XYZ file of C-alpha atoms in Angstrom:
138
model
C 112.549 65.857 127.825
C 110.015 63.563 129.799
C 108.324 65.320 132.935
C 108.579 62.796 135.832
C 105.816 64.726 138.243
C 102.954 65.412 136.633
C 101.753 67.782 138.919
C 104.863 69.735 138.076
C 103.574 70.318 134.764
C 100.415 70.943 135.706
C 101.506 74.426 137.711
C 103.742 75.328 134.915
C 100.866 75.088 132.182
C 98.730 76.870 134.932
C 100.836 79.591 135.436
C 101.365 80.259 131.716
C 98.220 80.345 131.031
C 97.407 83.148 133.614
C 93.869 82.466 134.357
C 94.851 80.407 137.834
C 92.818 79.996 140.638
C 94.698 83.262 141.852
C 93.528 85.210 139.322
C 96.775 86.563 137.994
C 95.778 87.562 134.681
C 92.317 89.202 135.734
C 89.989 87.434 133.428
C 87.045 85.725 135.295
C 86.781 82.257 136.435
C 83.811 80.595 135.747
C 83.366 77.018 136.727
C 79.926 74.991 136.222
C 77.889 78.190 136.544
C 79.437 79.960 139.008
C 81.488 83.072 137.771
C 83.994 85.330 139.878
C 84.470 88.752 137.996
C 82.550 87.886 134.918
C 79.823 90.668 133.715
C 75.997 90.486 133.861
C 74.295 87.432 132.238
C 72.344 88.144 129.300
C 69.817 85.146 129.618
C 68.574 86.917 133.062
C 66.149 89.530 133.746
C 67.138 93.225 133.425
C 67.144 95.319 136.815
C 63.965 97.516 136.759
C 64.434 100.909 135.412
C 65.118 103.538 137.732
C 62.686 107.009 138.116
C 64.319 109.919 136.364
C 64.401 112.333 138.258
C 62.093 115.624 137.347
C 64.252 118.678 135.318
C 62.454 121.093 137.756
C 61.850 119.588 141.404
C 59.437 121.865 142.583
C 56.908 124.072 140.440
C 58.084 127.742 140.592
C 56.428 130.104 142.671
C 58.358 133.035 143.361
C 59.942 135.297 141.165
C 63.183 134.031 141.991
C 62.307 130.134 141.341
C 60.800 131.573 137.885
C 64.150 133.060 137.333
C 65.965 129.755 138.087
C 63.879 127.896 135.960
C 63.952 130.295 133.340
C 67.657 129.794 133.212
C 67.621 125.766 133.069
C 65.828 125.858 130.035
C 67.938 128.924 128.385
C 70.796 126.695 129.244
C 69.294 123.718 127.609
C 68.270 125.103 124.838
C 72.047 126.475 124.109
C 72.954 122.630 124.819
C 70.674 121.271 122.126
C 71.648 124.629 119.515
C 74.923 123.143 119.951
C 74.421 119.766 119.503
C 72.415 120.916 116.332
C 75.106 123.006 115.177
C 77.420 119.808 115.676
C 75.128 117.394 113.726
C 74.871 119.963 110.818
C 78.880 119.752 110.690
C 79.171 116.023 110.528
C 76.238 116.409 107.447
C 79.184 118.002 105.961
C 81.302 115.778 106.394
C 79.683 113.025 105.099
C 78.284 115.010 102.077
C 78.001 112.625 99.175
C 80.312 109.814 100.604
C 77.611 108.406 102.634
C 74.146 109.867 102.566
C 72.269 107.561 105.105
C 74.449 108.993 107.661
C 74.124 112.627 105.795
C 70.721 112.565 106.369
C 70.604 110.862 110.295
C 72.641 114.193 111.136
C 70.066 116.150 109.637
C 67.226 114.517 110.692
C 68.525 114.895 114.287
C 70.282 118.750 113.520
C 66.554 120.064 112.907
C 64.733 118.207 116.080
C 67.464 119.336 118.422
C 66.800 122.957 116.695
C 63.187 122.479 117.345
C 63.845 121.305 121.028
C 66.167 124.076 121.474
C 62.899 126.371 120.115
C 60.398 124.812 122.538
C 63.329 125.349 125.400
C 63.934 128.859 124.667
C 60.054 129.443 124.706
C 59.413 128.265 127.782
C 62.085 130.010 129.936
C 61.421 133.369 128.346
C 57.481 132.915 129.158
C 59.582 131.887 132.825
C 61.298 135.373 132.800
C 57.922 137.132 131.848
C 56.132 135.341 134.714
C 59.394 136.161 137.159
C 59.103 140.009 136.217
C 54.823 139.826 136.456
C 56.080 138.885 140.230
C 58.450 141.095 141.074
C 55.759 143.897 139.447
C 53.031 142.652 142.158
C 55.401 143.078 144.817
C 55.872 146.216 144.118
């Protein structure tokens, strides 16, 4: 079968293809540089990092503040027990199959445990300072 208008064929091979200039199939264009849809370019610069924002915004003062920061870190330090208790699991599961990985779970298992420690030593020194407070007020 010979085509007799070749721009007939070009809009059928167009429109099979689904990357048209309509963007049917929703895969970026890019022509000479200039890209519609496409994701960040590796060759340029990486955005600047943004400030993290402090866990605490404001240093306690009251006995109430000491309170609510001496519940953040309780509550982080149950986060990291449990993301220690997790890591110790997938040790397990790995066992003898693949011990690199065996021993990246418990290499992170005991510094979670150790964060969870330092977490769970600062908000009870929080609740002591909370009830040395509410004592003064007294």
């Amino acid at each position: 079968m010979k085509t007799r208008n070749p721009l007939i064929l070009t809009v059928i091979i167009a429109s099979l293809s689904g990357c048209s200039v309509l963007h049917w199939s929703g895969h970026p264009v890019q022509l000479t540089g200039i890209t519609s849809g496409a994701g960040p370019n590796p060759a340029r610069s990486a955005p600047p990092e943004r400030e993290t924002k402090p866990f605490i915004n404001n240093l306690p003062r009251t006995s109430e503040e000491y309170t609510s920061a001496a519940g953040l870190y309780l509550d982080l330090a149950k986060k990291y027990r449990k993301e220690a208790a997790s890591h110790q699991a997938m040790k397990k599961l790995y066992g003898d199959t693949d011990p690199v990985m065996a021993e990246h779970c418990e290499n992170l298992s005991r510094q979670l445990a150790a964060l969870a420690d330092q977490c769970e030593e600062i908000g009870k020194a929080h609740e002591k300072k909370a009830e040395a407070l509410k004592e003064l007020k007294k």
